[in-house]
Coordinates of C-alpha atoms and ligand atoms in Angstrom, one line a residue:
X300 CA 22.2 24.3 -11.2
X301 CA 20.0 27.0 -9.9
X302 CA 20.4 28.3 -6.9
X303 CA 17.5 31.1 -6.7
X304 CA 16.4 32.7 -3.0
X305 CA 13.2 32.1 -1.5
X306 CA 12.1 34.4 1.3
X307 CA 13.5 34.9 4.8
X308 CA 17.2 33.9 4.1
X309 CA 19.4 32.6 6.7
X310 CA 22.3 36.1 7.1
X311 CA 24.7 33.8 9.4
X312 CA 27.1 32.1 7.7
X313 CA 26.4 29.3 9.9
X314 CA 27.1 26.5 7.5
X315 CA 30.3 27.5 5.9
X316 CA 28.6 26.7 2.5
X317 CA 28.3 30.1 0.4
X318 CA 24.7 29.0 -0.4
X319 CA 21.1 30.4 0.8
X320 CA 19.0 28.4 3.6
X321 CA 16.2 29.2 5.3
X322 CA 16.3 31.6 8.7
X323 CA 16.3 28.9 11.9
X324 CA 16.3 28.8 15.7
X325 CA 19.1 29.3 17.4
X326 CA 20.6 25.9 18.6
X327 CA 17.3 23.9 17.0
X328 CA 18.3 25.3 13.8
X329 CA 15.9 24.2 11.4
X330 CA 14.7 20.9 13.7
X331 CA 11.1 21.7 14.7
X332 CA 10.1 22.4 10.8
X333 CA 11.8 19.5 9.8
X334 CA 10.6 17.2 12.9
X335 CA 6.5 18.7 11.9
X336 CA 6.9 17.1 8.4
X337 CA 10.1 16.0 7.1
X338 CA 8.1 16.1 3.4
X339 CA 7.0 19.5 3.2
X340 CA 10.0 20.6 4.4
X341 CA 12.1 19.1 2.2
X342 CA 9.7 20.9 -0.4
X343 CA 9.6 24.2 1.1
X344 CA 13.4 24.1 0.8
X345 CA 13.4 23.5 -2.8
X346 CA 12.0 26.8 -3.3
X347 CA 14.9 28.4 -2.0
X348 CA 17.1 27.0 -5.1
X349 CA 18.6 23.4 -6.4
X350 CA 21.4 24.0 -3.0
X351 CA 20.2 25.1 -0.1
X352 CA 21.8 25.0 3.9
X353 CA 19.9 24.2 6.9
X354 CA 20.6 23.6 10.3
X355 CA 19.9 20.2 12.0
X356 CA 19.7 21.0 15.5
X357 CA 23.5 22.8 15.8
X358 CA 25.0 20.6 12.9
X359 CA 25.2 22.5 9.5
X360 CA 23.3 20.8 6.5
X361 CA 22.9 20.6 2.7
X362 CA 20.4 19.7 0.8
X363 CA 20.5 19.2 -2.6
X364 CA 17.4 18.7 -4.9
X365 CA 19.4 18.6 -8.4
X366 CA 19.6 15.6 -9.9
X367 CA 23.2 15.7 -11.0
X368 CA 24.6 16.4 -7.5
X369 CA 22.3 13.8 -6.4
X370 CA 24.2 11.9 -9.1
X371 CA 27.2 13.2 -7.6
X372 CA 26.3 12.6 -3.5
X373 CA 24.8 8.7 -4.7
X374 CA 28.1 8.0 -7.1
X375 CA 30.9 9.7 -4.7
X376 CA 29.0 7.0 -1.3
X377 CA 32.2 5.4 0.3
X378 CA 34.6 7.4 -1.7
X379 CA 34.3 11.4 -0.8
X380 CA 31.1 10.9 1.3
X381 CA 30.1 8.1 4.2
X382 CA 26.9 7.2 5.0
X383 CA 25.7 8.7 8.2
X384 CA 26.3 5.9 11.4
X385 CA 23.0 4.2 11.4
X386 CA 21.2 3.8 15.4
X387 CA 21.8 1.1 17.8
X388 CA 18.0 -0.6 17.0
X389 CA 19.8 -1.3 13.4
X390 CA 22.5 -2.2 14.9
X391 CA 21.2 -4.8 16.9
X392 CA 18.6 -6.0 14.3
X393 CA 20.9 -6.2 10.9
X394 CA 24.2 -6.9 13.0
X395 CA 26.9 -5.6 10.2
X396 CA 25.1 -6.7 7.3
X397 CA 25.8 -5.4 4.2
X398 CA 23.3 -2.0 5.3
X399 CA 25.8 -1.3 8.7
X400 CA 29.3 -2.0 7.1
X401 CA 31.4 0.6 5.8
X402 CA 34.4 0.9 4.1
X403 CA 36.5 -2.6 2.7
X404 CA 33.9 -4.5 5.5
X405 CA 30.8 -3.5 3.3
X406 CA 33.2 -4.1 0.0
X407 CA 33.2 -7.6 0.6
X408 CA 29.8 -8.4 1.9
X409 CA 28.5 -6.7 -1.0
X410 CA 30.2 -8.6 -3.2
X411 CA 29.3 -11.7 -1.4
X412 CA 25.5 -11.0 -1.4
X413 CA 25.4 -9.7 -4.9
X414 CA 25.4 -12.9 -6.4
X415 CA 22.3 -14.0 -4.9
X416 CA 20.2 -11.1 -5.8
X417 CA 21.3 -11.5 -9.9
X418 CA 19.1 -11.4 -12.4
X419 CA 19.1 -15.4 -12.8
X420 CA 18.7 -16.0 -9.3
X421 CA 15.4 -13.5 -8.9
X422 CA 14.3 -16.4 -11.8
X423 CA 14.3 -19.0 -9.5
X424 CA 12.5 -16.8 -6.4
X425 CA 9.5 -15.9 -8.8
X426 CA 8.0 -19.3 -8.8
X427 CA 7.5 -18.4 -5.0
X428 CA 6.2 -15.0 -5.8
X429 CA 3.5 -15.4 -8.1
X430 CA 2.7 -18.8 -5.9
X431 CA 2.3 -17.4 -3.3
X432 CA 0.2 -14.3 -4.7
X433 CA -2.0 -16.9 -6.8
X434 CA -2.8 -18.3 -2.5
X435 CA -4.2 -15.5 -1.7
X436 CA -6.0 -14.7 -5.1
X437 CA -7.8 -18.2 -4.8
X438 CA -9.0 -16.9 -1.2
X439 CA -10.5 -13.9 -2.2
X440 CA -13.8 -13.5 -3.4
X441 CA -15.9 -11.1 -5.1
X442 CA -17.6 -8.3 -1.9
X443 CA -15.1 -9.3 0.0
X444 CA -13.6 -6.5 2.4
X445 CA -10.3 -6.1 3.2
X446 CA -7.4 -4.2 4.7
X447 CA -4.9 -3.8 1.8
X448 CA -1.9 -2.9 4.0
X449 CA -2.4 -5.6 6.1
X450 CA -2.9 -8.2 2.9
X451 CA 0.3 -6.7 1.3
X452 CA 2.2 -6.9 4.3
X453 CA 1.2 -10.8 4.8
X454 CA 1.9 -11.3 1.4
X455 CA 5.5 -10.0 0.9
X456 CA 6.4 -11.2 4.4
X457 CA 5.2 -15.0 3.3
X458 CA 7.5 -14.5 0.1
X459 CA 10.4 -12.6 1.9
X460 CA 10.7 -15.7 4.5
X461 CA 10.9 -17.8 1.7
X462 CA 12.8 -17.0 -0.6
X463 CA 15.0 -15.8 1.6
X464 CA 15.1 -18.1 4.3
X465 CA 13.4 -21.1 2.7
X466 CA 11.3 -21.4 5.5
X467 CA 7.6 -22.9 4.7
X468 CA 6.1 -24.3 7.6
X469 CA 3.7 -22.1 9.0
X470 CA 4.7 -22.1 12.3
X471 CA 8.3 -21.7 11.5
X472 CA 7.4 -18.8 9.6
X473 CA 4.5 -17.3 11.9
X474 CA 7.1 -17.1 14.5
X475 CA 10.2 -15.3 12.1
X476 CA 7.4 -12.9 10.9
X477 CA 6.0 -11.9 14.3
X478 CA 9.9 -11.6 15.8
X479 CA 10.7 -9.6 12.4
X480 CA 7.5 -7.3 12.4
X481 CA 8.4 -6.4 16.2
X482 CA 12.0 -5.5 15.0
X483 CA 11.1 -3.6 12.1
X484 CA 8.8 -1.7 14.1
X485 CA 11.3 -0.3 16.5
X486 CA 13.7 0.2 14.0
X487 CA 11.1 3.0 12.6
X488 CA 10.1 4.1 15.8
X489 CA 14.3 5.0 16.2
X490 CA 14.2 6.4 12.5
X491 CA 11.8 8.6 13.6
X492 CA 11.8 9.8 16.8
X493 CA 14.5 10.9 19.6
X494 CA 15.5 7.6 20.0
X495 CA 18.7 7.7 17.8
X496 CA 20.2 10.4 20.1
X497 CA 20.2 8.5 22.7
X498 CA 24.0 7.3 24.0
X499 CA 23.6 3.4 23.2
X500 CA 23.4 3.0 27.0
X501 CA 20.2 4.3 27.8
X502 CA 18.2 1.5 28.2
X503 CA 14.5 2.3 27.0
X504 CA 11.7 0.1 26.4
X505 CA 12.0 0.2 22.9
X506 CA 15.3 -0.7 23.3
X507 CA 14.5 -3.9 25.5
X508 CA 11.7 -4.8 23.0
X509 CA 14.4 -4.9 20.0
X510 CA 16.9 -7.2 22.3
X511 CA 13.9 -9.4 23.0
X512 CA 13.2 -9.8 19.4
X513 CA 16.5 -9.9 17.7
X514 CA 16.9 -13.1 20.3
X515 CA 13.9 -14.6 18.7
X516 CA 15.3 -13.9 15.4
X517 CA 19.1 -15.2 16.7
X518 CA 17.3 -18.2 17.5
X519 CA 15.0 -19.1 14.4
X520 CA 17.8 -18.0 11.8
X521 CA 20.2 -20.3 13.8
X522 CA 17.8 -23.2 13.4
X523 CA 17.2 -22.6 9.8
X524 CA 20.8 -22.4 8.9
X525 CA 21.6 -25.1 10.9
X526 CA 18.7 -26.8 9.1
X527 CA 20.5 -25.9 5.6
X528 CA 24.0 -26.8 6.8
X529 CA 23.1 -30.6 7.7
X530 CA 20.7 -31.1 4.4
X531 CA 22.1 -32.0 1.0
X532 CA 19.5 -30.8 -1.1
X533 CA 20.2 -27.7 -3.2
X534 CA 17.6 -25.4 -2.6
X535 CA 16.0 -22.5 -4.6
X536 CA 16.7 -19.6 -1.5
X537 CA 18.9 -16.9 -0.8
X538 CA 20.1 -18.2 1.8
X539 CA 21.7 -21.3 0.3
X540 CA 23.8 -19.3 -2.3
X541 CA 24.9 -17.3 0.6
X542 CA 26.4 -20.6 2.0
X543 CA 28.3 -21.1 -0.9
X544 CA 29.8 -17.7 -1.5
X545 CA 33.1 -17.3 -1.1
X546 CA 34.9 -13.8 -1.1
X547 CA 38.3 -13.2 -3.0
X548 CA 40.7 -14.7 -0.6
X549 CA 38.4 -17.9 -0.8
X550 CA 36.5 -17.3 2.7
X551 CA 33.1 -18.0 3.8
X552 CA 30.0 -16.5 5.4
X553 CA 30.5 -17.2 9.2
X554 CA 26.8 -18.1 10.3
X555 CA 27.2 -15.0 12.2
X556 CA 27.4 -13.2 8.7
X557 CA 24.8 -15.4 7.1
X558 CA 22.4 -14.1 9.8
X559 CA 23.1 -10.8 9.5
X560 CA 23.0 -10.3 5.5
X561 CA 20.0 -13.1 5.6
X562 CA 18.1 -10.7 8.5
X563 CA 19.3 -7.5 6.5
X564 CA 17.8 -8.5 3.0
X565 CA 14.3 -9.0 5.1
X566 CA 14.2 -5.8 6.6
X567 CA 15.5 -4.2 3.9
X568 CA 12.8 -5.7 1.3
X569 CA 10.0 -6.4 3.1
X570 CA 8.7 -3.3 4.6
X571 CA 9.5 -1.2 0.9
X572 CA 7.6 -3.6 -1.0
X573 CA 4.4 -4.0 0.7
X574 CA 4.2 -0.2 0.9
X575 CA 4.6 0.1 -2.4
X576 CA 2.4 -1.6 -3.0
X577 CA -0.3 -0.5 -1.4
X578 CA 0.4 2.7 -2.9
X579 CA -0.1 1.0 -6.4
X580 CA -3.7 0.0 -5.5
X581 CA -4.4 3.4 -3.7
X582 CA -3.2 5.0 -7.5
X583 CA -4.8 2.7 -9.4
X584 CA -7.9 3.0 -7.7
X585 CA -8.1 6.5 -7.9
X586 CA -7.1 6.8 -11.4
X587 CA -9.4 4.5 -13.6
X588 CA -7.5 4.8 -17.4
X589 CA -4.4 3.6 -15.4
X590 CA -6.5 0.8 -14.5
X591 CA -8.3 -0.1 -17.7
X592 CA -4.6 0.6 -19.4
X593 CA -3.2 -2.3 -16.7
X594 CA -5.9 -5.2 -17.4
X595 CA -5.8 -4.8 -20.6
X596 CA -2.1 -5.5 -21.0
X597 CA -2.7 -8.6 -18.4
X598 CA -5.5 -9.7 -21.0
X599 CA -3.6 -9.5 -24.2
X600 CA -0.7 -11.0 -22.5
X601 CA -1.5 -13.5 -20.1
X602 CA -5.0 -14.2 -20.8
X603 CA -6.1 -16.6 -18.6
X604 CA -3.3 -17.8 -17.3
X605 CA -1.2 -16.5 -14.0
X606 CA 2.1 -14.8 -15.0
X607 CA 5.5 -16.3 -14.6
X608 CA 9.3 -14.6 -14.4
X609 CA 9.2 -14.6 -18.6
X610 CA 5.8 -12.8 -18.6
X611 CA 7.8 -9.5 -16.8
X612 CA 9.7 -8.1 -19.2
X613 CA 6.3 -8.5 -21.4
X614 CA 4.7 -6.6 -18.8
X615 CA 6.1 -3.1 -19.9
X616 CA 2.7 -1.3 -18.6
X617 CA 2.7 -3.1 -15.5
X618 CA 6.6 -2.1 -14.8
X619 CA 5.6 1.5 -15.4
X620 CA 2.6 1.3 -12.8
X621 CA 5.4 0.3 -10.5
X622 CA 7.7 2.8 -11.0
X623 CA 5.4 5.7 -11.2
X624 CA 4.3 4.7 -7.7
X625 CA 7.9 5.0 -6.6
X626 CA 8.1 8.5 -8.2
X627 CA 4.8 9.4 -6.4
X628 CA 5.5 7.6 -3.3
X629 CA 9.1 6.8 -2.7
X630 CA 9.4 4.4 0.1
X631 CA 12.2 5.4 0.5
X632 CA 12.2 8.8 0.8
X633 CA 15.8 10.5 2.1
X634 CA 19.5 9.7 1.0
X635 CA 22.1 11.3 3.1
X636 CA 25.9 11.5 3.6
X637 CA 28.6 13.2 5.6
X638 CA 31.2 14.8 3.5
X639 CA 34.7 13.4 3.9
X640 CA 37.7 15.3 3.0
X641 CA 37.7 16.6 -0.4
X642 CA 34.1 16.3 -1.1
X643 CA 32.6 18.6 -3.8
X644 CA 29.5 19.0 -5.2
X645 CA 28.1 20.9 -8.1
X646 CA 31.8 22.3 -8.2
X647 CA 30.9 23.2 -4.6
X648 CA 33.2 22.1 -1.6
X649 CA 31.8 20.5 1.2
X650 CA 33.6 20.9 4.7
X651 CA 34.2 17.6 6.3
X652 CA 31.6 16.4 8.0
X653 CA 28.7 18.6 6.4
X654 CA 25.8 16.1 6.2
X655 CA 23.8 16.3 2.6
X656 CA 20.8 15.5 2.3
X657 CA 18.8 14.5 -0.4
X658 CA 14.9 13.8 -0.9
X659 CA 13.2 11.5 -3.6
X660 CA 10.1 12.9 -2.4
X661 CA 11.0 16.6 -3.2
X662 CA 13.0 15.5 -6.6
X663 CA 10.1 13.2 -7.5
X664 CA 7.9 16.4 -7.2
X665 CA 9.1 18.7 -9.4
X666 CA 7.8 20.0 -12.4
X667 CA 10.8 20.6 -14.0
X668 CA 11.9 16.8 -14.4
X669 CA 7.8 15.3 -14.3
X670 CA 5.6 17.9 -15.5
X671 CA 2.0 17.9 -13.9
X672 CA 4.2 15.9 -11.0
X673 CA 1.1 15.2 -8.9
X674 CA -0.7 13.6 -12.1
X675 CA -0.1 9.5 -11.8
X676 CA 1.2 8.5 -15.4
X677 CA 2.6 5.3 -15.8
X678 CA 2.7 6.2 -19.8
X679 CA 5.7 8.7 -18.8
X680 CA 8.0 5.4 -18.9
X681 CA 6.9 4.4 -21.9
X682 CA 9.9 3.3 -24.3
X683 CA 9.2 6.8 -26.1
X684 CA 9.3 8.7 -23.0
X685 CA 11.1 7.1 -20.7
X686 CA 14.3 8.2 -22.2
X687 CA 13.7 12.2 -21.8
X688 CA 13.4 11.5 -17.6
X689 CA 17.2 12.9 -16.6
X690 CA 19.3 10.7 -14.9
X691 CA 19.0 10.5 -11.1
X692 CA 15.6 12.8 -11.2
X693 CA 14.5 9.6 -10.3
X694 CA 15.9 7.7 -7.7
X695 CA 14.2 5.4 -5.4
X696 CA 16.6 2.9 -5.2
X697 CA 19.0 5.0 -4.8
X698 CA 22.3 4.6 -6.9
X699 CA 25.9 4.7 -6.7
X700 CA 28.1 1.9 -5.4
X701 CA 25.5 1.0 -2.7
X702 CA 22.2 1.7 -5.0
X703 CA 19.7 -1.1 -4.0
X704 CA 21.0 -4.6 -4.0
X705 CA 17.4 -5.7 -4.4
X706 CA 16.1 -3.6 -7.2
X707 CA 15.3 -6.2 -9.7
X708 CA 14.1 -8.5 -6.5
X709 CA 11.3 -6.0 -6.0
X710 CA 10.7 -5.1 -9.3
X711 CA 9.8 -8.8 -10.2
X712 CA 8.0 -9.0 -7.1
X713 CA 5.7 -6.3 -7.1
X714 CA 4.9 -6.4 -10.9
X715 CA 3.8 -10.2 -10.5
X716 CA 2.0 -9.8 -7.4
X717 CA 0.2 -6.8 -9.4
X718 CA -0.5 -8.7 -12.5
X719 CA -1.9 -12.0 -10.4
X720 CA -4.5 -10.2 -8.4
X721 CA -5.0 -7.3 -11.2
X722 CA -6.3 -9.9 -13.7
X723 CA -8.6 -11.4 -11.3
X724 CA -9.9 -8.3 -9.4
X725 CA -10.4 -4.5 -9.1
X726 CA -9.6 -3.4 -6.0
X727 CA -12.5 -0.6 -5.1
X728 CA -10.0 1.7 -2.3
X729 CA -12.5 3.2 -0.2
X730 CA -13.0 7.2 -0.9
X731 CA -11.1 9.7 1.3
X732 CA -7.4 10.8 0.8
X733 CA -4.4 8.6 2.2
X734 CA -1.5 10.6 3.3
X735 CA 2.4 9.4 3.5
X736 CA 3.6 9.6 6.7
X737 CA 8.0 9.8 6.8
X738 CA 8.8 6.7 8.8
X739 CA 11.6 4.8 8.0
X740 CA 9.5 4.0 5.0
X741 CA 6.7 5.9 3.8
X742 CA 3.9 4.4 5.2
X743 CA -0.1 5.5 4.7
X744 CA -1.6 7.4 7.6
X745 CA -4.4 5.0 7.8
X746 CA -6.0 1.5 7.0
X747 CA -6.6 1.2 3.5
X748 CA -9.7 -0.4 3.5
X749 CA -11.0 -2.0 -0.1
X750 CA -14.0 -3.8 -1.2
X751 CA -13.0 -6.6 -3.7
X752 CA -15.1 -7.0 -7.5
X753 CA -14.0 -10.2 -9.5
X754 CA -13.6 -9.2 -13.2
Ligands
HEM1028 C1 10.4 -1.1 -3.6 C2 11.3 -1.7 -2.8 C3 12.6 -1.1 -2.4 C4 13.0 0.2 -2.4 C5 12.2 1.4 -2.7 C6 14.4 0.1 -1.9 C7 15.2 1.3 -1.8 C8 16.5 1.2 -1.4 C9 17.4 2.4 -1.3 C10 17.0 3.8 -1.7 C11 18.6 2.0 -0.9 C12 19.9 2.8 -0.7 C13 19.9 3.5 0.6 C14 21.0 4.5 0.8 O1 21.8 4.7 -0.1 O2 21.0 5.1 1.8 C15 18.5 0.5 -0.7 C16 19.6 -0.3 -0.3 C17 19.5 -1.6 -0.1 N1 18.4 -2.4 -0.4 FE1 16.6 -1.8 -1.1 N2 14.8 -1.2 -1.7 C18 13.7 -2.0 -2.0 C19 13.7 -3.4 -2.0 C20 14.7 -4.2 -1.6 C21 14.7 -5.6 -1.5 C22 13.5 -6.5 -2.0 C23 15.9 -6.0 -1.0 C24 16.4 -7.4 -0.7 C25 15.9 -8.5 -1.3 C26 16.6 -4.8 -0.7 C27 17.9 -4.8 -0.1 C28 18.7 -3.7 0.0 C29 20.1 -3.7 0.6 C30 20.8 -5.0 1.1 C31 20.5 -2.4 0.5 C32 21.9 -1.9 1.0 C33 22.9 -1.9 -0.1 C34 24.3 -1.4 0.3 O3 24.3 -0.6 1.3 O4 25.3 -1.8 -0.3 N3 15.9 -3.7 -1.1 N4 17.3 0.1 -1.0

């Protein structure tokens, strides 16, 4: 590990971590650089080595842009580090899903909601995927224009409510996705403004909008698991298997805890995977080989019919696309956690309650682990290359004991919904450049508008 200065070095040994840091404010610390742009500060910090300290307002901070003490921060979650108390707009939103809980709470709700995200299970969600993808497919036509955020976000938020819900009927759905959508906008607009540091008390109007939905969502998940609770028919969702779970000790899922983990999964997948894919097009678009490389493994392997859950692990090309917009474009794009006791990284101790930060953005960036790291290459995962990427200089999922619980979910879902439309069109991304902006996900800075050519 490397821990090189940059300029303008931080003298005061504010963060009681014998590492450099750039020179802040005093009591804003570091804040108003961070607070401009999140992602070029998280670069600018890289240049000061692999460890650097910052100051977050008057709270001392590390950030770490190694891969193995990101190994180290992601593997040690819940044991030597916790995960920083999420805001009161979660709160109300996910309850204390499996995202919320900590300690032997989060234990066992993890290892009741595991099960329904396996492998085998995804199998039986990707009927619903690629359905619903072929849907929209068969409503496009060629000249068409259209908004490609707005398509993705319709599209993953049609397969999130049913897969996870089971939910079908429009209306039924219409109204879940409008109560979710108003929910998962506050919870950014928390994420990324003042709003977290806030005492719970304040009331704001983004706080009264988040009540307002979460009792629409109360409400419609109530009715659907009542819905599941009085049928006899095994059915192909999520939220059935979480009704049959049972946790060591031979309990249930209150329907309390059903909604929350049922709500939490949503949130949790929705949002990520329509960004990322928007992203996809937005690279794939602007990189034509990548393109030509991508139909022409949807040719020679699906020829003219739509993909199924088989036809993924054929779809090695396809899979790389994905993940090289995740390197690119992490969705998520910041991992963090507050050093307990004891905690040590890069043979480095870590006062109790130093918060460490880590950035898949910055790590995704540098030329050390992806050389030319702004070139899009889906051929860098190739079987033959794939293998030389160090562990954890690619993380979007994160990793550890609470990596991503829906990590093959989303990986079947976006490489389907890319291979259905893919082999049908070519998605012509109008000209200009598209620019992340941090939210709670990293979201474009603009429609991305699109003009549709059949193949
Ligand atoms: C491209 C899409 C996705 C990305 C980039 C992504 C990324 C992540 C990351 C980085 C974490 C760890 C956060 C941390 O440690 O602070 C996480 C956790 C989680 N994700 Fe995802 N996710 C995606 C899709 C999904 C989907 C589709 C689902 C559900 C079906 C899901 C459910 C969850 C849950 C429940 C957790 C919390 C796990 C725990 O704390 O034990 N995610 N995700």
């Amino acid at each position: 590990m490397s821990t090189e200065t940059g300029p303008a070095v931080d003298p005061e040994p504010s963060g009681h971590v014998p590492v450099p840091g750039p020179r802040g404010l005093p009591f804003l610390g570091n804040l108003p650089q961070f607070g401009k742009n999140p992602l070029a500060f998280f670069e600018k910090l890289r240049g000061y080595g692999d460890m650097v300290r910052w100051r977050f307002g008057p709270n001392s901070c590390v950030f770490i842009a190694d891969p193995e003490c990101i190994g180290e921060l992601l593997t040690e979650t819940e044991r030597t580090f916790d995960q920083p108390a999420l805001g009161i707009a979660f709160r109300t939103v996910m309850g204390n899903g499996v995202v919320v809980a900590r300690g032997p709470d989060w234990r066992r709700k993890r290892s009741l909601v595991q099960p329904s995200v396996r492998p085998k299970q995804v199998r039986s969600y990707a009927a619903t995927m690629a359905g619903s993808t072929v849907k929209l497919a068969d409503t496009w036509s060629d000249g068409q224009r259209i908004d490609i955020k707005r398509e993705m976000a319709a599209l993953t938020q049609k397969i999130a409510v049913r897969t996870i819900f089971g939910v079908d009927t429009p209306a039924d759905a219409e109204a879940m996705g409008r109560a979710m959508d108003v929910a998962q906008q506050e919870i950014g607009k928390e994420f990324s403004g003042i709003g977290a540091l806030l005492p719970d008390w304040v009331p704001t109007p983004g706080r009264a909008r988040i009540k307002k939905a979460a009792a629409v969502i109360d409400a419609e998940v109530g009715r659907v698991v009542a819905r599941h609770r009085d049928g006899d028919d095994e059915r192909p969702d999520l939220l059935s298997r979480l009704l049959t779970a049972v946790d060591e000790n031979g309990a249930q899922l209150t329907d309390k805890e059903i909604r929350d983990e049922t709500v939490t999964l949503y949130i949790g997948g929705h949002e990520t995977t329509s960004s990322t894919l928007v992203w996809a097009w937005y690279l794939l678009a602007r990189n034509p080989q990548a393109r030509a490389a991508l139909t022409e493994e949807l040719d020679r392997v699906l020829g003219d019919r739509e993909p199924e859950f088989d036809d993924y692990a054929r779809l090695t090309y396809a899979q790389s696309v994905v993940k090289e917009t995740l390197r690119l474009y992490p969705t998520i794009w910041l991992v963090t956690g507050v050093a307990k006791q004891g905690a040590r990284i890069g043979g480095v101790d870590m006062p109790e309650g130093t918060r460490v930060w880590s950035s898949q953005w910055a790590t995704h960036r540098d030329e050390r682990w992806f050389p030319e790291p702004e070139a899009f290459r889906p051929e860098r995962w190739d079987a033959e290359n794939g293998d030389d990427i160090a562990e954890y200089a690619w993380f979007p999922f994160g990793g550890g004991p609470r990596v991503c619980l829906g990590t093959r979910f989303a990986m079947v879902e976006a490489v389907l919904i890319l291979a259905v439309l893919a082999r049908r069109f070519v998605l012509e991304v109008d000209p200009g450049d598209v620019n992340p902006v941090p939210t709670l996900t990293l979201q474009p800075d603009r429609d991305v508008l699109a003009t549709v050519r059949a193949r």
